[in-house]
Amino acid sequence: GPMYWLSVIGVLCSCAGCGCIALSYALQRLAHTRKKIDGEVHTQWVWWLGLILLGLGEGGNFVALGIIPASVVAPLGSLTILFAALLGRFLLGEQLLPRGYLGAAVLILGALLIIFSTPELAPPAGLDQLRARILNPAWLAFTSLLAVCAVLAALYEHIITYTFIMASIACFCALTTKTVSFMIQHDDSRWDHPLAIFIVFFLVAMASLQLFMYQVVLSRFQVSMVVPLHFTQYIFLVSVGATLLYGEILTLPVLDVLTFAVGSLLCCSGAFLVSTARMDSVAPEGEGDEPSGS
């Protein structure tokens, strides 16, 4: 029926977004490797093309969040790592160890399991419905606990605490993006309403903070460990948050819940295998793996 094809379009938008983001980082990395020949990266057309593709990729994720559940878009985002590894192999001549190909197969299997167990999408919500969902005690308890844990985690400089902060910010960013998408689809949304203004401002703040935290974490820890740890925590937090805010996974039968959980675990495992395989590859000095989209 129409809902099936709508879900297919959402999955395709998410996968296309991952591909654009991966190609964007590959082109930007290529610009860095050619800096001695072609000058500063900001003067190269390759770098600007990468920036445009990054915008298109994020746009694809935005569309996907409006069509399919956030709990599906989050684990599918790990496909960015797979695409980036393949593009790095063919565009930049990077070596990929055998476990990288194993990780690619595991990632694809996990993505397929998640797609086949896709939960139903909650209907678009106006401001009144959004206010009721945001004030839900379970959602308030989740966000409060997440915020407190993130603040406490900032006191300890450890890779797990830092990636937890990253995942918490990315979770809020993804769910807020979905909320904005719902508001766009709903005819009764009033953009001059204080709640609407706050939601848009919060989204911009979270996106900016997410970019800042990624740079901070990468300056302290290896990408090969940051990426899988970040994705594992991010997928879990988005799944819980989307369930509490929109009731996404609650609509699934038990078998589909287990399929979704196994698919998410496989995506995390595949991301780890691909990331570590790329970390051992030959790469230009000072040019670590590019970040993944989330």
Coordinates of C-alpha atoms in Angstrom, one line a residue, residues 3-278:
M3 CA 2.6 3.4 3.5
Y4 CA 4.9 0.7 2.3
W5 CA 6.1 2.8 -0.6
L6 CA 6.4 5.8 1.7
S7 CA 8.7 3.7 3.9
V8 CA 10.7 2.6 0.9
I9 CA 11.2 6.3 -0.1
G10 CA 12.3 7.1 3.5
V11 CA 14.9 4.3 3.6
L12 CA 16.2 5.4 0.1
C13 CA 16.5 9.0 1.3
S14 CA 18.4 7.9 4.4
C15 CA 20.8 5.7 2.4
A16 CA 21.2 8.4 -0.3
G17 CA 22.0 10.9 2.5
C18 CA 24.6 8.5 3.9
G19 CA 26.2 8.2 0.5
C20 CA 26.3 12.0 -0.1
I21 CA 27.8 12.6 3.4
A22 CA 30.5 9.9 2.8
L23 CA 31.3 11.3 -0.6
S24 CA 31.5 14.7 0.9
Y25 CA 34.1 13.7 3.4
A26 CA 36.0 11.8 0.8
L27 CA 36.2 14.8 -1.5
Q28 CA 37.1 17.1 1.4
R29 CA 39.9 14.7 2.4
L30 CA 41.0 14.6 -1.2
A31 CA 41.3 18.4 -1.1
H32 CA 43.5 18.2 2.0
T33 CA 45.8 15.7 0.3
R34 CA 46.1 18.1 -2.7
K35 CA 46.7 21.2 -0.5
K36 CA 50.5 21.4 -1.4
I37 CA 49.7 21.3 -5.1
D38 CA 46.4 23.3 -5.4
G39 CA 46.7 25.6 -2.5
E40 CA 44.4 26.0 0.6
V41 CA 41.4 23.7 0.7
H42 CA 38.9 26.6 0.7
T43 CA 40.1 27.6 -2.8
Q44 CA 39.6 24.2 -4.4
W45 CA 36.4 23.3 -6.2
V46 CA 36.6 19.7 -4.8
W47 CA 36.2 21.0 -1.3
W48 CA 33.2 23.2 -2.2
L49 CA 31.6 20.2 -4.0
G50 CA 32.1 18.2 -0.8
L51 CA 30.4 20.9 1.2
I52 CA 27.4 21.0 -1.2
L53 CA 27.1 17.2 -1.0
L54 CA 27.2 17.4 2.8
G55 CA 24.2 19.7 2.7
L56 CA 22.4 17.4 0.4
G57 CA 23.2 14.4 2.6
E58 CA 21.8 16.1 5.7
G59 CA 18.8 17.2 3.7
G60 CA 18.2 13.5 2.8
N61 CA 18.4 12.6 6.5
F62 CA 15.9 15.4 7.3
V63 CA 13.4 14.1 4.7
A64 CA 13.9 10.5 6.0
L65 CA 13.2 11.6 9.5
G66 CA 9.8 13.0 8.3
I67 CA 8.9 9.7 6.6
I68 CA 10.3 6.8 8.7
P69 CA 11.0 6.5 12.4
A70 CA 14.0 8.1 14.0
S71 CA 14.8 4.7 15.5
V72 CA 15.4 3.4 12.0
V73 CA 17.3 6.4 10.6
A74 CA 19.8 6.3 13.5
P75 CA 21.2 2.8 12.8
L76 CA 21.0 3.3 9.1
G77 CA 23.4 6.2 9.6
S78 CA 26.1 3.7 10.2
L79 CA 26.1 3.0 6.4
T80 CA 28.0 6.3 6.1
I81 CA 31.0 4.4 7.5
L82 CA 30.6 1.7 4.9
F83 CA 30.3 4.1 2.0
A84 CA 33.2 6.2 3.3
A85 CA 35.4 3.1 3.5
L86 CA 34.6 2.0 0.0
L87 CA 35.0 5.6 -1.4
G88 CA 38.3 5.8 0.4
R89 CA 39.4 2.6 -1.2
F90 CA 38.6 3.6 -4.8
L91 CA 39.0 7.4 -4.7
L92 CA 41.9 7.8 -2.3
G93 CA 43.7 4.5 -2.7
E94 CA 43.3 3.6 1.0
Q95 CA 43.8 0.0 2.0
L96 CA 41.0 -1.9 3.7
L97 CA 41.9 -5.0 5.8
P98 CA 40.0 -8.2 5.4
R99 CA 38.0 -7.6 8.5
G100 CA 36.8 -4.4 6.9
Y101 CA 35.0 -6.4 4.2
L102 CA 33.6 -8.6 6.9
G103 CA 32.3 -5.5 8.7
A104 CA 30.8 -4.3 5.4
A105 CA 28.8 -7.5 5.1
V106 CA 27.7 -7.3 8.8
L107 CA 26.6 -3.7 8.3
I108 CA 24.5 -4.6 5.3
L109 CA 22.9 -7.5 7.1
G110 CA 22.1 -5.3 10.1
A111 CA 20.6 -2.6 7.9
L112 CA 18.4 -5.1 6.1
L113 CA 17.1 -6.5 9.4
I114 CA 16.3 -3.0 10.6
I115 CA 14.5 -2.2 7.3
F116 CA 12.4 -5.4 7.5
S117 CA 11.4 -4.6 11.1
T118 CA 10.6 -0.9 10.5
P119 CA 8.1 0.3 13.2
E120 CA 5.1 2.4 12.2
L121 CA 5.6 6.2 12.0
A122 CA 3.6 8.3 14.4
P123 CA 1.3 10.8 12.6
P124 CA 2.4 14.4 12.2
A125 CA 1.8 16.4 15.3
G126 CA 0.7 20.1 15.8
L127 CA 2.0 22.3 18.6
D128 CA -0.7 21.1 21.1
Q129 CA 0.1 17.5 20.5
L130 CA 3.9 18.2 20.7
R131 CA 3.4 20.0 24.0
A132 CA 1.6 17.0 25.5
R133 CA 4.3 14.6 24.3
I134 CA 7.1 16.8 25.6
L135 CA 5.4 17.1 29.0
N136 CA 4.9 13.4 29.2
P137 CA 6.5 12.3 32.6
A138 CA 8.4 9.4 31.0
W139 CA 10.0 11.7 28.4
L140 CA 10.8 14.4 31.0
A141 CA 12.5 11.8 33.2
F142 CA 14.5 10.4 30.2
T143 CA 15.7 13.9 29.1
S144 CA 16.5 15.0 32.7
L145 CA 18.4 11.8 33.4
L146 CA 20.3 12.1 30.1
A147 CA 21.2 15.7 30.7
V148 CA 22.4 15.0 34.2
C149 CA 24.5 12.0 33.1
A150 CA 26.0 14.0 30.3
V151 CA 27.0 16.8 32.7
L152 CA 28.5 14.3 35.1
A153 CA 30.3 12.5 32.2
A154 CA 32.0 15.8 31.3
L155 CA 33.9 15.7 34.6
Y156 CA 35.8 12.5 33.5
E157 CA 38.1 12.5 30.5
H158 CA 37.5 9.0 29.2
I159 CA 36.5 7.9 25.7
I160 CA 33.2 6.3 26.9
T161 CA 32.1 9.4 28.8
Y162 CA 33.0 11.7 25.9
T163 CA 31.2 9.5 23.3
F164 CA 28.2 9.4 25.6
I165 CA 28.1 13.1 25.6
M166 CA 28.3 13.1 21.8
A167 CA 25.6 10.4 21.6
S168 CA 23.3 12.4 23.9
I169 CA 23.6 15.6 21.9
A170 CA 23.1 13.6 18.6
C171 CA 20.0 12.0 20.1
F172 CA 18.5 15.3 21.0
C173 CA 19.4 16.6 17.6
A174 CA 17.8 13.7 15.7
L175 CA 14.6 13.8 17.7
T176 CA 14.3 17.6 17.5
T177 CA 14.8 17.3 13.7
K178 CA 12.0 14.8 13.6
T179 CA 9.8 17.2 15.6
V180 CA 10.5 20.1 13.2
S181 CA 9.7 17.7 10.3
F182 CA 6.4 16.9 11.9
M183 CA 5.6 20.6 12.4
I184 CA 6.3 21.3 8.7
Q185 CA 3.9 18.5 7.7
H186 CA 1.1 19.7 10.1
D187 CA -1.1 22.5 8.8
D188 CA -1.9 23.9 12.2
S189 CA 1.7 24.6 13.3
R190 CA 2.3 28.3 14.1
W191 CA 6.0 29.2 13.6
D192 CA 5.6 32.4 15.7
H193 CA 4.5 30.4 18.7
P194 CA 7.1 30.4 21.6
L195 CA 7.2 26.6 21.6
A196 CA 8.0 26.5 17.8
I197 CA 10.7 29.2 18.2
F198 CA 12.2 27.3 21.1
I199 CA 12.3 24.0 19.1
V200 CA 14.0 25.6 16.1
F201 CA 16.5 27.4 18.4
F202 CA 17.2 24.2 20.3
L203 CA 17.8 22.3 17.0
V204 CA 20.4 24.9 15.9
A205 CA 22.0 24.8 19.3
M206 CA 22.2 21.0 19.4
A207 CA 23.6 20.8 15.8
S208 CA 26.3 23.4 16.6
L209 CA 27.2 21.7 19.9
Q210 CA 27.3 18.3 18.1
L211 CA 29.9 19.6 15.6
F212 CA 32.0 21.2 18.4
M213 CA 32.0 18.0 20.5
Y214 CA 33.0 15.9 17.5
Q215 CA 36.1 18.0 17.0
V216 CA 36.9 17.9 20.7
V217 CA 36.6 14.1 20.9
L218 CA 38.6 13.5 17.8
S219 CA 41.4 15.7 19.2
R220 CA 41.7 13.3 22.2
F221 CA 40.9 9.8 21.0
Q222 CA 41.3 7.5 18.0
V223 CA 38.6 7.6 15.4
S224 CA 38.6 3.8 15.1
M225 CA 37.2 3.7 18.7
V226 CA 35.2 6.9 18.8
V227 CA 33.0 5.9 15.8
P228 CA 31.7 2.5 17.0
L229 CA 31.3 3.6 20.6
H230 CA 29.4 6.7 19.5
F231 CA 27.1 4.8 17.2
T232 CA 26.4 2.1 19.8
Q233 CA 25.3 4.7 22.4
Y234 CA 23.5 6.9 19.8
I235 CA 21.4 4.0 18.4
F236 CA 20.4 3.0 21.9
L237 CA 19.5 6.5 23.1
V238 CA 17.5 7.4 19.9
S239 CA 15.6 4.1 20.1
V240 CA 14.6 4.7 23.7
G241 CA 13.9 8.4 23.1
A242 CA 11.8 7.9 20.0
T243 CA 9.8 5.2 21.8
L244 CA 9.1 7.5 24.8
L245 CA 8.3 10.6 22.6
Y246 CA 6.5 9.0 19.7
G247 CA 5.9 5.4 20.7
E248 CA 7.7 4.0 17.7
I249 CA 9.0 0.6 18.8
L250 CA 5.9 0.0 21.0
T251 CA 3.9 -0.7 17.9
L252 CA 6.1 -3.7 16.9
P253 CA 5.4 -7.4 17.6
V254 CA 7.9 -9.1 19.9
L255 CA 9.6 -10.8 16.9
D256 CA 10.1 -7.5 15.1
V257 CA 11.5 -5.9 18.3
L258 CA 14.1 -8.7 18.5
T259 CA 14.9 -8.4 14.8
F260 CA 15.4 -4.6 15.2
A261 CA 17.6 -5.1 18.2
V262 CA 19.8 -7.7 16.4
G263 CA 20.0 -5.4 13.3
S264 CA 21.1 -2.5 15.5
L265 CA 23.7 -4.7 17.2
L266 CA 25.0 -5.9 13.8
C267 CA 25.3 -2.3 12.6
C268 CA 27.4 -1.3 15.6
S269 CA 29.6 -4.4 15.2
G270 CA 30.0 -3.7 11.5
A271 CA 30.9 -0.1 12.2
F272 CA 33.6 -1.2 14.6
L273 CA 35.1 -3.7 12.1
V274 CA 35.1 -1.2 9.2
S275 CA 36.5 1.7 11.4
T276 CA 39.4 -0.4 12.8
A277 CA 40.2 -1.8 9.4
R278 CA 40.5 1.7 8.0

